[in-house]
């Protein structure tokens, strides 16, 4: 089976025909690199600027065991991505997630679509009991989205990351499968 057949988009009820959620493909490396290098996208992550396609491709070629990486596309263009990394051992029921949306497409529902797909996969297919994430305390839009999906703030991480020349705080949030 070819890479394209393995990662063919699955139809999701309620999505417009021009919006697709699918697994990441190695051929997406350049487009994902462009996405993660956008200033707004990067500001919400721990990624340094100027990521190289080779670095991104290498991480895509060697995902951690139990990882799930999705993209959401609009008319074939990647407008957001989300990754789930499962823990092992006595925390095998837990996974962490991280996501981002293209600077030009924030506030248009793509984060909701992507997070919904990831939560569905975690709940209905991967048997993940607890989803965890961190989010900068000044990212009100993301915090609101996470709370709509049942994530709760569990703690404040002071000076969690270094961004734009200063240390920024983050919340740790988690969602327990109902």
PDB file of C-alpha atoms in Angstrom, residues 5-143:
ATOM      1  CA  UNK A   5      -3.330   5.152   0.325  1.00  0.00           C
ATOM      2  CA  UNK A   6      -2.288   4.586   3.945  1.00  0.00           C
ATOM      3  CA  UNK A   7      -2.940   8.216   4.832  1.00  0.00           C
ATOM      4  CA  UNK A   8      -6.020   8.800   2.697  1.00  0.00           C
ATOM      5  CA  UNK A   9      -8.367  11.253   4.370  1.00  0.00           C
ATOM      6  CA  UNK A  10     -11.280   9.765   6.217  1.00  0.00           C
ATOM      7  CA  UNK A  11     -14.613  11.460   5.677  1.00  0.00           C
ATOM      8  CA  UNK A  12     -15.874  13.262   8.789  1.00  0.00           C
ATOM      9  CA  UNK A  13     -19.507  14.169   9.113  1.00  0.00           C
ATOM     10  CA  UNK A  14     -20.201  17.870   9.169  1.00  0.00           C
ATOM     11  CA  UNK A  15     -16.957  19.018   7.525  1.00  0.00           C
ATOM     12  CA  UNK A  16     -17.161  21.040   4.328  1.00  0.00           C
ATOM     13  CA  UNK A  17     -15.846  19.132   1.302  1.00  0.00           C
ATOM     14  CA  UNK A  18     -12.829  21.460   1.029  1.00  0.00           C
ATOM     15  CA  UNK A  19     -11.727  20.734   4.642  1.00  0.00           C
ATOM     16  CA  UNK A  20      -9.944  17.449   5.363  1.00  0.00           C
ATOM     17  CA  UNK A  21      -8.335  16.034   8.497  1.00  0.00           C
ATOM     18  CA  UNK A  22      -5.720  13.401   7.740  1.00  0.00           C
ATOM     19  CA  UNK A  23      -2.528  11.800   8.966  1.00  0.00           C
ATOM     20  CA  UNK A  24       0.728  13.607   8.279  1.00  0.00           C
ATOM     21  CA  UNK A  25       2.666  12.404   5.231  1.00  0.00           C
ATOM     22  CA  UNK A  26       6.426  12.642   4.732  1.00  0.00           C
ATOM     23  CA  UNK A  27       5.668  14.667   1.629  1.00  0.00           C
ATOM     24  CA  UNK A  28       4.179  17.340   3.953  1.00  0.00           C
ATOM     25  CA  UNK A  29       7.582  18.216   5.451  1.00  0.00           C
ATOM     26  CA  UNK A  30       8.150  21.402   3.472  1.00  0.00           C
ATOM     27  CA  UNK A  31       4.635  22.732   3.995  1.00  0.00           C
ATOM     28  CA  UNK A  32       4.727  21.914   7.718  1.00  0.00           C
ATOM     29  CA  UNK A  33       8.096  23.644   8.006  1.00  0.00           C
ATOM     30  CA  UNK A  34       6.598  26.756   6.437  1.00  0.00           C
ATOM     31  CA  UNK A  35       3.691  26.532   8.905  1.00  0.00           C
ATOM     32  CA  UNK A  36       5.797  26.160  12.049  1.00  0.00           C
ATOM     33  CA  UNK A  37       8.084  29.024  10.997  1.00  0.00           C
ATOM     34  CA  UNK A  38       5.210  31.530  10.907  1.00  0.00           C
ATOM     35  CA  UNK A  39       5.629  34.104  13.701  1.00  0.00           C
ATOM     36  CA  UNK A  40       2.162  33.679  15.203  1.00  0.00           C
ATOM     37  CA  UNK A  41       2.289  29.899  15.098  1.00  0.00           C
ATOM     38  CA  UNK A  42       5.777  29.833  16.618  1.00  0.00           C
ATOM     39  CA  UNK A  43       4.795  32.292  19.378  1.00  0.00           C
ATOM     40  CA  UNK A  44       2.477  29.668  20.864  1.00  0.00           C
ATOM     41  CA  UNK A  45       5.103  26.923  20.900  1.00  0.00           C
ATOM     42  CA  UNK A  46       8.546  26.171  22.289  1.00  0.00           C
ATOM     43  CA  UNK A  47      10.025  25.965  18.787  1.00  0.00           C
ATOM     44  CA  UNK A  48      12.955  28.215  17.939  1.00  0.00           C
ATOM     45  CA  UNK A  49      12.771  30.301  14.762  1.00  0.00           C
ATOM     46  CA  UNK A  50      14.120  29.216  11.395  1.00  0.00           C
ATOM     47  CA  UNK A  51      13.365  25.502  11.511  1.00  0.00           C
ATOM     48  CA  UNK A  52      14.865  23.659   8.545  1.00  0.00           C
ATOM     49  CA  UNK A  53      12.949  21.251   6.332  1.00  0.00           C
ATOM     50  CA  UNK A  54      15.589  18.568   7.009  1.00  0.00           C
ATOM     51  CA  UNK A  55      15.019  18.832  10.785  1.00  0.00           C
ATOM     52  CA  UNK A  56      11.260  18.614  10.397  1.00  0.00           C
ATOM     53  CA  UNK A  57      11.484  15.699   7.966  1.00  0.00           C
ATOM     54  CA  UNK A  58      13.836  13.828  10.329  1.00  0.00           C
ATOM     55  CA  UNK A  59      11.364  14.169  13.225  1.00  0.00           C
ATOM     56  CA  UNK A  60       8.567  13.022  10.918  1.00  0.00           C
ATOM     57  CA  UNK A  61      10.581   9.965   9.871  1.00  0.00           C
ATOM     58  CA  UNK A  62      11.197   8.942  13.493  1.00  0.00           C
ATOM     59  CA  UNK A  63       7.994   9.533  15.470  1.00  0.00           C
ATOM     60  CA  UNK A  64       7.889   8.364  19.048  1.00  0.00           C
ATOM     61  CA  UNK A  65       6.083   5.061  19.666  1.00  0.00           C
ATOM     62  CA  UNK A  66       2.329   5.545  19.859  1.00  0.00           C
ATOM     63  CA  UNK A  67       2.447   8.998  18.279  1.00  0.00           C
ATOM     64  CA  UNK A  68      -0.385  10.329  16.135  1.00  0.00           C
ATOM     65  CA  UNK A  69       0.202  13.354  13.914  1.00  0.00           C
ATOM     66  CA  UNK A  70      -2.635  15.016  12.031  1.00  0.00           C
ATOM     67  CA  UNK A  71      -3.090  17.963   9.725  1.00  0.00           C
ATOM     68  CA  UNK A  72      -6.178  19.875   8.676  1.00  0.00           C
ATOM     69  CA  UNK A  73      -6.243  21.112   5.090  1.00  0.00           C
ATOM     70  CA  UNK A  74      -8.337  23.652   3.237  1.00  0.00           C
ATOM     71  CA  UNK A  75      -8.431  23.042  -0.505  1.00  0.00           C
ATOM     72  CA  UNK A  76      -5.329  20.867  -0.106  1.00  0.00           C
ATOM     73  CA  UNK A  77      -3.313  23.517   1.822  1.00  0.00           C
ATOM     74  CA  UNK A  78      -2.200  22.602   5.351  1.00  0.00           C
ATOM     75  CA  UNK A  79      -3.706  25.157   7.726  1.00  0.00           C
ATOM     76  CA  UNK A  80      -3.011  23.424  11.048  1.00  0.00           C
ATOM     77  CA  UNK A  81      -1.360  20.447  12.676  1.00  0.00           C
ATOM     78  CA  UNK A  82      -1.672  18.504  15.896  1.00  0.00           C
ATOM     79  CA  UNK A  83       0.465  15.831  17.489  1.00  0.00           C
ATOM     80  CA  UNK A  84      -0.246  13.307  20.216  1.00  0.00           C
ATOM     81  CA  UNK A  85       2.573  11.547  22.058  1.00  0.00           C
ATOM     82  CA  UNK A  86       1.680   8.659  24.308  1.00  0.00           C
ATOM     83  CA  UNK A  87       3.594   7.896  27.469  1.00  0.00           C
ATOM     84  CA  UNK A  88       4.657   4.400  28.522  1.00  0.00           C
ATOM     85  CA  UNK A  89       4.801   2.215  31.590  1.00  0.00           C
ATOM     86  CA  UNK A  90       2.618   3.312  34.446  1.00  0.00           C
ATOM     87  CA  UNK A  91       1.587   6.385  32.416  1.00  0.00           C
ATOM     88  CA  UNK A  92       0.546   4.467  29.304  1.00  0.00           C
ATOM     89  CA  UNK A  93      -3.007   5.770  29.780  1.00  0.00           C
ATOM     90  CA  UNK A  94      -1.712   9.354  29.270  1.00  0.00           C
ATOM     91  CA  UNK A  95      -0.788  11.318  26.165  1.00  0.00           C
ATOM     92  CA  UNK A  96       0.375  14.879  25.613  1.00  0.00           C
ATOM     93  CA  UNK A  97      -0.791  16.984  22.709  1.00  0.00           C
ATOM     94  CA  UNK A  98       0.437  20.075  20.939  1.00  0.00           C
ATOM     95  CA  UNK A  99      -1.132  21.925  18.066  1.00  0.00           C
ATOM     96  CA  UNK A 100      -1.088  25.075  16.019  1.00  0.00           C
ATOM     97  CA  UNK A 101      -2.972  26.849  13.256  1.00  0.00           C
ATOM     98  CA  UNK A 102      -1.599  28.878  10.338  1.00  0.00           C
ATOM     99  CA  UNK A 103      -1.402  32.606  11.151  1.00  0.00           C
ATOM    100  CA  UNK A 104      -3.821  33.480   8.331  1.00  0.00           C
ATOM    101  CA  UNK A 105      -6.436  30.929   9.429  1.00  0.00           C
ATOM    102  CA  UNK A 106      -6.801  31.457  13.194  1.00  0.00           C
ATOM    103  CA  UNK A 107     -10.281  32.094  14.537  1.00  0.00           C
ATOM    104  CA  UNK A 108     -11.954  30.235  11.668  1.00  0.00           C
ATOM    105  CA  UNK A 109     -12.659  26.901  13.380  1.00  0.00           C
ATOM    106  CA  UNK A 110      -9.670  24.901  12.149  1.00  0.00           C
ATOM    107  CA  UNK A 111      -8.289  24.456  15.663  1.00  0.00           C
ATOM    108  CA  UNK A 112     -11.690  23.155  16.799  1.00  0.00           C
ATOM    109  CA  UNK A 113     -11.818  20.700  13.888  1.00  0.00           C
ATOM    110  CA  UNK A 114      -8.285  19.473  14.513  1.00  0.00           C
ATOM    111  CA  UNK A 115      -8.627  19.168  18.290  1.00  0.00           C
ATOM    112  CA  UNK A 116     -11.977  17.418  17.843  1.00  0.00           C
ATOM    113  CA  UNK A 117     -10.372  14.823  15.574  1.00  0.00           C
ATOM    114  CA  UNK A 118      -7.523  14.265  18.034  1.00  0.00           C
ATOM    115  CA  UNK A 119      -9.829  13.951  21.052  1.00  0.00           C
ATOM    116  CA  UNK A 120     -12.032  11.504  19.125  1.00  0.00           C
ATOM    117  CA  UNK A 121      -8.995   9.385  18.223  1.00  0.00           C
ATOM    118  CA  UNK A 122      -7.717   9.450  21.818  1.00  0.00           C
ATOM    119  CA  UNK A 123     -11.106   8.545  23.295  1.00  0.00           C
ATOM    120  CA  UNK A 124     -12.516   6.121  20.744  1.00  0.00           C
ATOM    121  CA  UNK A 125      -9.482   4.382  19.267  1.00  0.00           C
ATOM    122  CA  UNK A 126      -6.380   4.821  21.407  1.00  0.00           C
ATOM    123  CA  UNK A 127      -7.902   4.297  24.874  1.00  0.00           C
ATOM    124  CA  UNK A 128      -6.210   7.401  26.245  1.00  0.00           C
ATOM    125  CA  UNK A 129      -7.690   8.232  29.650  1.00  0.00           C
ATOM    126  CA  UNK A 130      -5.821  11.510  30.224  1.00  0.00           C
ATOM    127  CA  UNK A 131      -4.777  14.134  27.665  1.00  0.00           C
ATOM    128  CA  UNK A 132      -2.277  16.763  28.826  1.00  0.00           C
ATOM    129  CA  UNK A 133      -0.988  19.984  27.319  1.00  0.00           C
ATOM    130  CA  UNK A 134       0.737  23.217  28.198  1.00  0.00           C
ATOM    131  CA  UNK A 135      -0.383  26.604  26.932  1.00  0.00           C
ATOM    132  CA  UNK A 136       1.030  30.076  27.488  1.00  0.00           C
ATOM    133  CA  UNK A 137      -1.113  32.038  29.926  1.00  0.00           C
ATOM    134  CA  UNK A 138      -1.581  34.877  27.427  1.00  0.00           C
ATOM    135  CA  UNK A 139      -3.040  32.586  24.728  1.00  0.00           C
ATOM    136  CA  UNK A 140      -6.693  33.235  25.563  1.00  0.00           C
ATOM    137  CA  UNK A 141      -8.055  31.819  22.302  1.00  0.00           C
ATOM    138  CA  UNK A 142      -6.294  28.474  22.791  1.00  0.00           C
ATOM    139  CA  UNK A 143      -7.255  28.281  26.467  1.00  0.00           C
TER     140      UNK A 143
END
